[in-house]
PDB file of C-alpha atoms in Angstrom:
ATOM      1  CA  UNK A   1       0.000   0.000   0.000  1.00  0.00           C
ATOM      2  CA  UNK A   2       0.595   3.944   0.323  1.00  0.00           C
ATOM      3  CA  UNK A   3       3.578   4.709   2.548  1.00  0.00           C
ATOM      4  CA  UNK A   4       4.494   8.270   3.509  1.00  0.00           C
ATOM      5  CA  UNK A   5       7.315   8.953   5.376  1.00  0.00           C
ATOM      6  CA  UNK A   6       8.836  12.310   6.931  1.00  0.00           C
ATOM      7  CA  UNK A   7      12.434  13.198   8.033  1.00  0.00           C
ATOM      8  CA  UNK A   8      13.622  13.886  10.081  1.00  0.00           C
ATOM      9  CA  UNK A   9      11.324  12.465  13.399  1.00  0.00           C
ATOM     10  CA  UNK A  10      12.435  14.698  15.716  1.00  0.00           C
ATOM     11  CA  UNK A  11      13.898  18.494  15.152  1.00  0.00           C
ATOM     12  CA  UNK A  12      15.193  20.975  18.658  1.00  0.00           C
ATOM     13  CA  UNK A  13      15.899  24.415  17.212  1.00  0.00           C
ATOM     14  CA  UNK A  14      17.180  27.614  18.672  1.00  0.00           C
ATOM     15  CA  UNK A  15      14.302  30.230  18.378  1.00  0.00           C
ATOM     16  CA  UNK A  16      14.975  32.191  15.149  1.00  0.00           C
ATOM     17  CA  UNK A  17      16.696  29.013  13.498  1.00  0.00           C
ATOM     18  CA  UNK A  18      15.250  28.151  10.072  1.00  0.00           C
ATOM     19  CA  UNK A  19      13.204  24.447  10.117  1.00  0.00           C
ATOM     20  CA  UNK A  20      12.574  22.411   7.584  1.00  0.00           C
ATOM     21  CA  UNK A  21      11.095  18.724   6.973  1.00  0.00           C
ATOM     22  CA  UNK A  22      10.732  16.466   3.978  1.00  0.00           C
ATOM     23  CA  UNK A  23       8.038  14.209   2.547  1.00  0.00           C
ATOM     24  CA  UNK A  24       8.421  11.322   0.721  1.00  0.00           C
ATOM     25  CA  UNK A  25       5.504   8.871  -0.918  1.00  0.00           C
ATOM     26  CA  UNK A  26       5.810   5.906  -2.158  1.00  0.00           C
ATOM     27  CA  UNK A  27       3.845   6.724  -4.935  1.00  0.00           C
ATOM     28  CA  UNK A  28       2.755   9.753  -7.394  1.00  0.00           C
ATOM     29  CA  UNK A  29       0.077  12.079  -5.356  1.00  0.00           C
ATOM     30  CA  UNK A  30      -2.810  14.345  -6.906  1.00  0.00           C
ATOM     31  CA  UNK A  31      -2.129  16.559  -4.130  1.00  0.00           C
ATOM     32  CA  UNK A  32      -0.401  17.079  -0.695  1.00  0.00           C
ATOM     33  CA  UNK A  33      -1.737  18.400   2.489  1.00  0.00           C
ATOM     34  CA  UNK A  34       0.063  19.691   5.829  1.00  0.00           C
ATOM     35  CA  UNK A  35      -1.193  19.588   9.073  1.00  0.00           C
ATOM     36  CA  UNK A  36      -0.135  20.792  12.559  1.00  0.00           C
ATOM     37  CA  UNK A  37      -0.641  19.329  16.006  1.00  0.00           C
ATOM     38  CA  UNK A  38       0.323  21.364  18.763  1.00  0.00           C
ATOM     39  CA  UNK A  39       1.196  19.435  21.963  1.00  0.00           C
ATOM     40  CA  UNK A  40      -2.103  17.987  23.224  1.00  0.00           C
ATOM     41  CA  UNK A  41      -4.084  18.981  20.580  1.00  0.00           C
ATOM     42  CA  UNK A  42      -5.708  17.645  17.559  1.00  0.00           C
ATOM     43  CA  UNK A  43      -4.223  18.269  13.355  1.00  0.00           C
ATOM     44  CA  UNK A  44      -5.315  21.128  11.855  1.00  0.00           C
ATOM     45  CA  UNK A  45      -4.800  21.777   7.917  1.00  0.00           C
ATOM     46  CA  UNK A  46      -2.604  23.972   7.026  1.00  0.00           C
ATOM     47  CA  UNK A  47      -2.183  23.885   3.191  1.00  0.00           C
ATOM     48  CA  UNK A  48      -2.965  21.719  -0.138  1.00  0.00           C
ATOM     49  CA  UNK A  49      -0.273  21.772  -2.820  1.00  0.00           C
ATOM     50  CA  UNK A  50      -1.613  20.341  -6.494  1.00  0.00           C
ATOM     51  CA  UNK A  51       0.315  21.510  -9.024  1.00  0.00           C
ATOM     52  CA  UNK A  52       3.625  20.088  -9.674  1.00  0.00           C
ATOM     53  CA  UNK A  53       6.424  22.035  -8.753  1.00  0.00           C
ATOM     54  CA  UNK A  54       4.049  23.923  -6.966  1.00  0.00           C
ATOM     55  CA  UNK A  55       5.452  26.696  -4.335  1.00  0.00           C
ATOM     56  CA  UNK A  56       3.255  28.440  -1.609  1.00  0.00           C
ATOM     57  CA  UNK A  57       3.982  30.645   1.475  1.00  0.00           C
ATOM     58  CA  UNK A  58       1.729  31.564   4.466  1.00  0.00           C
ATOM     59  CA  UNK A  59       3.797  33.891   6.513  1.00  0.00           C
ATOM     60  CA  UNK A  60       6.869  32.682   7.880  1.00  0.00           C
ATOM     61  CA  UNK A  61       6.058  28.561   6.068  1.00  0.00           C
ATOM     62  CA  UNK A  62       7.318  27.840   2.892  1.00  0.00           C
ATOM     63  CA  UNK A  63       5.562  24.476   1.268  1.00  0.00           C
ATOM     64  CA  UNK A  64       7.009  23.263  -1.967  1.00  0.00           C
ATOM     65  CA  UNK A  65       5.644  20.024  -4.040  1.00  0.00           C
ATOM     66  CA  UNK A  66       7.814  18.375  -6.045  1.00  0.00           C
ATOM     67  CA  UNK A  67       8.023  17.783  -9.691  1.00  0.00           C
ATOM     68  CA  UNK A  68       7.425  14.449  -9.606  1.00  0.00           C
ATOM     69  CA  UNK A  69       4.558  14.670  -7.127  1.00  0.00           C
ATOM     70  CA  UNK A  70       6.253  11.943  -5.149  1.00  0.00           C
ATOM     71  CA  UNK A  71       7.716  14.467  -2.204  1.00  0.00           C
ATOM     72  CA  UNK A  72       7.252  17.603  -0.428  1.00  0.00           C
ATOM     73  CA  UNK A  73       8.697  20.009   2.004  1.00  0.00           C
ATOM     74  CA  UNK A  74       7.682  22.330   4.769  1.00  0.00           C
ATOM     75  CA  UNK A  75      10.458  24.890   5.819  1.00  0.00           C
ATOM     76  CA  UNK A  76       9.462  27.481   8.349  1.00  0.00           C
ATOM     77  CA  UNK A  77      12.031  30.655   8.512  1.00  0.00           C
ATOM     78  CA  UNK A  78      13.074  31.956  11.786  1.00  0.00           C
ATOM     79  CA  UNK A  79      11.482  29.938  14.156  1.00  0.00           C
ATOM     80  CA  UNK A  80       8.933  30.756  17.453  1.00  0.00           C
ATOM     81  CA  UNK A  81       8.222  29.158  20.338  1.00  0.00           C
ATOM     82  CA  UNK A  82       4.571  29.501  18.588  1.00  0.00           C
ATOM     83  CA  UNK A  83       5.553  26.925  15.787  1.00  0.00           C
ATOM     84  CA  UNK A  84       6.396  24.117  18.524  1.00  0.00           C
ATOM     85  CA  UNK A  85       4.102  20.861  17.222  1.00  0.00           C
ATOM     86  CA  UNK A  86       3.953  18.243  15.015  1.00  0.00           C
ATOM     87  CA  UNK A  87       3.832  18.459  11.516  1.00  0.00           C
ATOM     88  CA  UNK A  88       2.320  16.073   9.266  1.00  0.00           C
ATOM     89  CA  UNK A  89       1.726  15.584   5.302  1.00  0.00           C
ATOM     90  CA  UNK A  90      -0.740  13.397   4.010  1.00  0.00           C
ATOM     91  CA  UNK A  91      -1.600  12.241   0.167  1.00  0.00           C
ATOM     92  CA  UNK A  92      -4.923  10.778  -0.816  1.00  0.00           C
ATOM     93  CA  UNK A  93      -4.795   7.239  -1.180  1.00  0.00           C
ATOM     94  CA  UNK A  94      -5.097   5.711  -4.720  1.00  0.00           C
ATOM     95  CA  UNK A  95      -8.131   3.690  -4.017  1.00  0.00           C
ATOM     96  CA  UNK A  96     -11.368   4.360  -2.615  1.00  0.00           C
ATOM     97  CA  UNK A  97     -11.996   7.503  -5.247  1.00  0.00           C
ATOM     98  CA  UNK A  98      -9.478   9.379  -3.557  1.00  0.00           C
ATOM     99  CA  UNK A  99     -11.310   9.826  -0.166  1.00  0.00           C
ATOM    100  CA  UNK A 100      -9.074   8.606   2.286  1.00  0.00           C
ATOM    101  CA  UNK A 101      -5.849  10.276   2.976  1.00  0.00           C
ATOM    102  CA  UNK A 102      -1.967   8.474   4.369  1.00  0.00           C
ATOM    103  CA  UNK A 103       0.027  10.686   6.904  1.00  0.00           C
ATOM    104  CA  UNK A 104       3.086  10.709   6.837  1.00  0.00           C
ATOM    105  CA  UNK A 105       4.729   9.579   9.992  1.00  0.00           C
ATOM    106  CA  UNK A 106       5.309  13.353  10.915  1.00  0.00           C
ATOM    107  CA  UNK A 107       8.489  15.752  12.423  1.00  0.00           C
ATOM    108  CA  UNK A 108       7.739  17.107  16.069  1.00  0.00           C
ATOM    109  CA  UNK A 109       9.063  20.284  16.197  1.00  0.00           C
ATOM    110  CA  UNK A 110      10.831  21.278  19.622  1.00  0.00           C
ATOM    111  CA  UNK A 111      11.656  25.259  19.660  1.00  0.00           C
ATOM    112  CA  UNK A 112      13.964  26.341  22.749  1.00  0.00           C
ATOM    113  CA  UNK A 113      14.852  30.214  24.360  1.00  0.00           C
TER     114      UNK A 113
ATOM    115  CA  UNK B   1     -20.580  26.322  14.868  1.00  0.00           C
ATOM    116  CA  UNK B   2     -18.967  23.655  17.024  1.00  0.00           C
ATOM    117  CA  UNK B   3     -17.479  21.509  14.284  1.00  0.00           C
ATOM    118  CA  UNK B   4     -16.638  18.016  15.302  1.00  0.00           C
ATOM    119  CA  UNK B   5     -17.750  17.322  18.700  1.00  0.00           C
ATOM    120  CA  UNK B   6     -16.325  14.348  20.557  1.00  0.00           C
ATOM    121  CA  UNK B   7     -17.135  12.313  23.769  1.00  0.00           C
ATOM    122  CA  UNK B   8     -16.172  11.399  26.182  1.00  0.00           C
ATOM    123  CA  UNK B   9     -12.670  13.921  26.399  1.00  0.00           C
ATOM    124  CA  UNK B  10     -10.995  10.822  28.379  1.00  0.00           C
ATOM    125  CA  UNK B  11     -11.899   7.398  30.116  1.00  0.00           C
ATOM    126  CA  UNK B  12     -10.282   5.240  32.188  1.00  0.00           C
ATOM    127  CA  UNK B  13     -11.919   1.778  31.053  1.00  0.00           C
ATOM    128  CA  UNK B  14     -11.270  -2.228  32.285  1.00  0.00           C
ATOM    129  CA  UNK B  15     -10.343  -4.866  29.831  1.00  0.00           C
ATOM    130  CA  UNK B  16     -12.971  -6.735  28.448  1.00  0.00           C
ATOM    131  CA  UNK B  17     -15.607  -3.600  28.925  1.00  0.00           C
ATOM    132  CA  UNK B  18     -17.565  -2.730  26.036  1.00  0.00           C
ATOM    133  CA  UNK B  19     -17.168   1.291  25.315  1.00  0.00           C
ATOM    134  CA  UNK B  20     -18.388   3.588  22.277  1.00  0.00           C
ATOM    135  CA  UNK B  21     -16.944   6.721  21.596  1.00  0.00           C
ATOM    136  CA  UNK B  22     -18.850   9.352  20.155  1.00  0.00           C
ATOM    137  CA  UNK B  23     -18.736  12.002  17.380  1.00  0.00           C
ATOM    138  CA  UNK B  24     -20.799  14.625  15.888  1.00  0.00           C
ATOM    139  CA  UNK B  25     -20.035  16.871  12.980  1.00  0.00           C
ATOM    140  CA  UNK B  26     -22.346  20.060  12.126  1.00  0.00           C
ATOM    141  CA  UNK B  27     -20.864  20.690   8.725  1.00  0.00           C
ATOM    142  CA  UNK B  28     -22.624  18.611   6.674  1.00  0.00           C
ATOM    143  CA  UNK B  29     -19.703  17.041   5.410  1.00  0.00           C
ATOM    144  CA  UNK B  30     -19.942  13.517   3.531  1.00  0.00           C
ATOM    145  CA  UNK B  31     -16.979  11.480   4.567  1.00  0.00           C
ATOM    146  CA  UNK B  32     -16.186  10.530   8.287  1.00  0.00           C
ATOM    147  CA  UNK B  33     -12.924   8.949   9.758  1.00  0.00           C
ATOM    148  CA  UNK B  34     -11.660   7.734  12.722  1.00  0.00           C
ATOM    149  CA  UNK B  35      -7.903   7.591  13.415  1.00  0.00           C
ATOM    150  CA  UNK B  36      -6.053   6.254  16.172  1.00  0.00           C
ATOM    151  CA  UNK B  37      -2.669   8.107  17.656  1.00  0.00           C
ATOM    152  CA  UNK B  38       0.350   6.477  19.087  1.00  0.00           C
ATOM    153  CA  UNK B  39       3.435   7.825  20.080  1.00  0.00           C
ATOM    154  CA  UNK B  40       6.043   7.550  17.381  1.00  0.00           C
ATOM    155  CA  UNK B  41       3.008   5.813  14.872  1.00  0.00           C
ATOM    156  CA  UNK B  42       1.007   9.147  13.536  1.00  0.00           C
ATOM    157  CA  UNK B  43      -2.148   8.852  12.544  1.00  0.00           C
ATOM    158  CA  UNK B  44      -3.530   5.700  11.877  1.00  0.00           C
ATOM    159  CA  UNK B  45      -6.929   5.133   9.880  1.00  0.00           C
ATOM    160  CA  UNK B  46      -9.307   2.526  11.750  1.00  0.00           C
ATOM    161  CA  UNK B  47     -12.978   3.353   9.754  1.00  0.00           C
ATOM    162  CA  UNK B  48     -14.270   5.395   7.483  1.00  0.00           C
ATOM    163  CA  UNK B  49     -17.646   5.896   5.932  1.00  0.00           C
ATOM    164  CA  UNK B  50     -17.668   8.140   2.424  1.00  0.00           C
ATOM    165  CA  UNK B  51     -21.512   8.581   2.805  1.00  0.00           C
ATOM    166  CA  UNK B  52     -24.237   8.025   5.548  1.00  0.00           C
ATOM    167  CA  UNK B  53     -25.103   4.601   5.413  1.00  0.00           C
ATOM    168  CA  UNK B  54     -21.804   3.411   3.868  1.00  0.00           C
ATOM    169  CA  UNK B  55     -18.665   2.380   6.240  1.00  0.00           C
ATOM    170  CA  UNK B  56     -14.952   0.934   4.986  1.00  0.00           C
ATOM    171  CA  UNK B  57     -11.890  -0.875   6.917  1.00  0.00           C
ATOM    172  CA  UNK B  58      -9.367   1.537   7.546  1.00  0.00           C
ATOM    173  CA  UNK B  59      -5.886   0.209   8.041  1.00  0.00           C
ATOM    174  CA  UNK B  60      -6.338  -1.562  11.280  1.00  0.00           C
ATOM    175  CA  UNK B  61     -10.109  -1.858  11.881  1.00  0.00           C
ATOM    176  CA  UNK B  62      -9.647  -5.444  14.296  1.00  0.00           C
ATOM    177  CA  UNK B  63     -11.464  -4.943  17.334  1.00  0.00           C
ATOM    178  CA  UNK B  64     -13.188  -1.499  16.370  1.00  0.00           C
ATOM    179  CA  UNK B  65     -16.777  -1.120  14.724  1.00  0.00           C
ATOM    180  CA  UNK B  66     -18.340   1.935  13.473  1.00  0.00           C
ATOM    181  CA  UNK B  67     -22.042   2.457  12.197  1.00  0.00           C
ATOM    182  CA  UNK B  68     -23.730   5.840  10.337  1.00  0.00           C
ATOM    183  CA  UNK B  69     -27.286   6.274  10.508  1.00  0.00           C
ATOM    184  CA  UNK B  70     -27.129   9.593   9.336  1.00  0.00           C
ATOM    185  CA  UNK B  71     -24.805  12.245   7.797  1.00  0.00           C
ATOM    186  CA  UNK B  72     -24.208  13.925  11.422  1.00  0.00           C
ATOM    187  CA  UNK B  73     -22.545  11.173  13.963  1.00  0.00           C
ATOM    188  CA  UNK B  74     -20.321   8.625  13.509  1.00  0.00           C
ATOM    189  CA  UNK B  75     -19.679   6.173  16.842  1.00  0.00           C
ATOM    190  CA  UNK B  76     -16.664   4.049  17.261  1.00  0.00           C
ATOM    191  CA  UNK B  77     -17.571   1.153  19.292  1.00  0.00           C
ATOM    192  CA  UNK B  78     -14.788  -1.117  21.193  1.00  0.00           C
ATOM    193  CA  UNK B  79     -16.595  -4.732  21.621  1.00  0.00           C
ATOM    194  CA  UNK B  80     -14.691  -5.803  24.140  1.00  0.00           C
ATOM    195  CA  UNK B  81     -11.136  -3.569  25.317  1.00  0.00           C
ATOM    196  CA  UNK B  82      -7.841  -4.688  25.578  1.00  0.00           C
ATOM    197  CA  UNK B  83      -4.684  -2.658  26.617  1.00  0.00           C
ATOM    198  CA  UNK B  84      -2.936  -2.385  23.107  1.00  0.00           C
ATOM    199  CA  UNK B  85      -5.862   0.025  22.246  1.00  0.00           C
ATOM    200  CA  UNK B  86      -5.197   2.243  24.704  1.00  0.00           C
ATOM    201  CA  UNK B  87      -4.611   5.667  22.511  1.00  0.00           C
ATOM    202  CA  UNK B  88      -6.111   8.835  21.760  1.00  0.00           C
ATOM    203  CA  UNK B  89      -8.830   8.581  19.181  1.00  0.00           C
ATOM    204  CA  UNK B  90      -9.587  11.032  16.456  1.00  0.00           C
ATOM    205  CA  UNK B  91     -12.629  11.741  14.916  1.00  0.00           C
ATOM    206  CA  UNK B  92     -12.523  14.055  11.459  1.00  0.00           C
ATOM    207  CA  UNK B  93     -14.616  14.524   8.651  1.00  0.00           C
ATOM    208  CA  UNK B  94     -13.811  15.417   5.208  1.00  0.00           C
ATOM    209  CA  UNK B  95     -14.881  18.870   3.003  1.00  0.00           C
ATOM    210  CA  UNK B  96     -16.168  17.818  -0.441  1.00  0.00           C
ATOM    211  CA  UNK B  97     -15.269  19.103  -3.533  1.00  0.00           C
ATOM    212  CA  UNK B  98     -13.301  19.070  -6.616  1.00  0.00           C
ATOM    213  CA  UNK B  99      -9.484  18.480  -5.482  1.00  0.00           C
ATOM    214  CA  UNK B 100     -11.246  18.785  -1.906  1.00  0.00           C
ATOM    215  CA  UNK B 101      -9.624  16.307   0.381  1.00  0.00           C
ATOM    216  CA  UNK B 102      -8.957  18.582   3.564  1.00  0.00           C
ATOM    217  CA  UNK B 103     -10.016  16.887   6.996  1.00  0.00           C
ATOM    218  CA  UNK B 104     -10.766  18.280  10.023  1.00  0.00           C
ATOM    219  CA  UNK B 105     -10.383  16.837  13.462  1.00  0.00           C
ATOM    220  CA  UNK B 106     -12.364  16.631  16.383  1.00  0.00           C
ATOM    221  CA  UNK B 107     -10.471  17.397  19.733  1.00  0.00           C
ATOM    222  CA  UNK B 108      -9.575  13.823  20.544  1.00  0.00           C
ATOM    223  CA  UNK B 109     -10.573  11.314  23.248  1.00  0.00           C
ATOM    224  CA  UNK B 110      -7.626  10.012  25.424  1.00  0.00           C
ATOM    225  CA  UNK B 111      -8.452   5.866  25.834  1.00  0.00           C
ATOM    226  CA  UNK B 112      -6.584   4.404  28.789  1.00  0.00           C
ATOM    227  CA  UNK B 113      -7.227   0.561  29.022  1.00  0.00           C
ATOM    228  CA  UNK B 114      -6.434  -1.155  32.150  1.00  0.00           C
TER     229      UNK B 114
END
């Protein structure tokens, strides 16, 4: 089946370091999403990327989609205590008309003083 | 609007007890899914249902059973608990539309089997 899978697992930063994690799927996606879960919470969305190539920015968070729609990044410039969670992607699975969606194992984000 | 609703927030429940966890979305949104968290294991899929009165096997769906009587709630029932699903379970429900596949998530029930 569908395997995503994120590096790295586990990122501590200095506050104002630059972030980033990678994507990978095993197989060609119609889109990618990103989600954040802030300790304790629950995922929220955060962004779909469809086009190859595809580059978007919200603030501070860069998301890119690659070429071959097989990978994706998330890098988040200058980091704040603020952007301390979990981030996951997730494709849409192949089967099932596209309505079930694979996370990727996701990065927790650790952002220190 | 509240969203996805779920209940109970946590439980404490023996082995062997029967338990069903609830959720309730006011969005009108189609598709439903319940995920299970573990540390280090993400998010993983245990039902789904793409319409009311339709339900699908996630990728592990042993021991779990979900029903949808109508567009709004979608239970998660536990037949009979055993410690390995102790986890926090996630309840989200999908937007429609073209390209559409963004979920949102209820707030989570913490599942502590004993």
């Amino acid at each position: 089946g569908q395997q995503v899978m994120q590096i790295p697992q586990y990122q501590h930063v200095q506050e104002g370091e630059d972030f980033t994690t990678y994507c990978n799927s095993s197989t060609t996606l119609s889109n990618i999403q990103w989600y954040k879960q802030r300790p304790g919470g629950h995922p929220v969305f955060l962004i779909q990327l469809v086009k190859s190539g595809e580059v978007k920015k919200q603030k501070r968070l860069t998301f890119q989609f690659g070429e071959a729609k097989k990978n994706s990044s998330l890098h988040i410039t200058a980091t704040q205590t603020t952007d301390v969670g979990t981030y996951f992607c997730a494709g849409p699975e192949l089967t099932g008309g596209g309505n079930k969606l694979t996370f990727g194992t996701g990065t927790q984000l650790k952002v220190e003083l | 609007i509240a969203g996805i609703t779920q209940a109970p927030t946590s439980q404490i429940l023996a082995a062997g007890r029967r338990m069903t966890l609830r959720c309730t979305q006011d969005m009108r949104h189609n598709a439903m899914y319940w995920y299970r968290q573990d540390l280090g294991l993400g998010l993983r899929l245990i039902h789904y249902s793409n319409t009311a009165g339709t339900t699908g096997k996630g990728e592990v769906p042993d021991g779990y059973s979900v029903s949808r009587a109508n567009t709004d709630d979608f239970p998660l029932t536990l037949a009979s608990a055993v410690p390995s699903q102790t986890s926090v379970y996630f309840c989200a429900s999908r937007e429609t539309g073209w390209y559409q596949e963004t979920q949102y998530f209820g707030p989570g029930t913490r599942l502590l089997v004993l």
